[in-house]
Amino acid sequence: MTAKPKAAIILTACTGLVIAGLCAGTLALWLLLTSDSEEDTIKESAHA
């Protein structure tokens, strides 16, 4: 009976790590994309 809770804890921890990794990767990509677009909008507003 002790194996089931351990497996559940490990599975939960792994799932949490995967979700955290996906969130971090998505956030990093979003920051990279938004920083580029922000620079473009600043340049456009400067020209205008």
XYZ file of C-alpha atoms in Angstrom, residues 17-44:
28
model
C 8.013 20.143 -13.187
C 6.787 19.608 -16.755
C 4.112 22.287 -16.385
C 6.631 24.676 -14.795
C 9.062 24.019 -17.655
C 6.391 24.680 -20.265
C 5.313 27.867 -18.504
C 8.924 29.068 -18.245
C 9.582 28.287 -21.910
C 6.390 29.994 -23.037
C 7.147 33.030 -20.875
C 10.698 33.256 -22.237
C 9.459 33.048 -25.836
C 6.721 35.595 -25.149
C 9.230 38.004 -23.590
C 11.568 37.624 -26.567
C 8.754 38.198 -29.058
C 7.211 41.122 -27.191
C 10.559 42.855 -26.649
C 11.196 42.710 -30.410
C 7.742 44.049 -31.264
C 8.060 46.792 -28.642
C 11.298 47.968 -30.233
C 9.566 48.009 -33.635
C 6.656 50.074 -32.303
C 9.070 52.519 -30.655
C 10.930 52.928 -33.962
C 7.643 53.403 -35.836
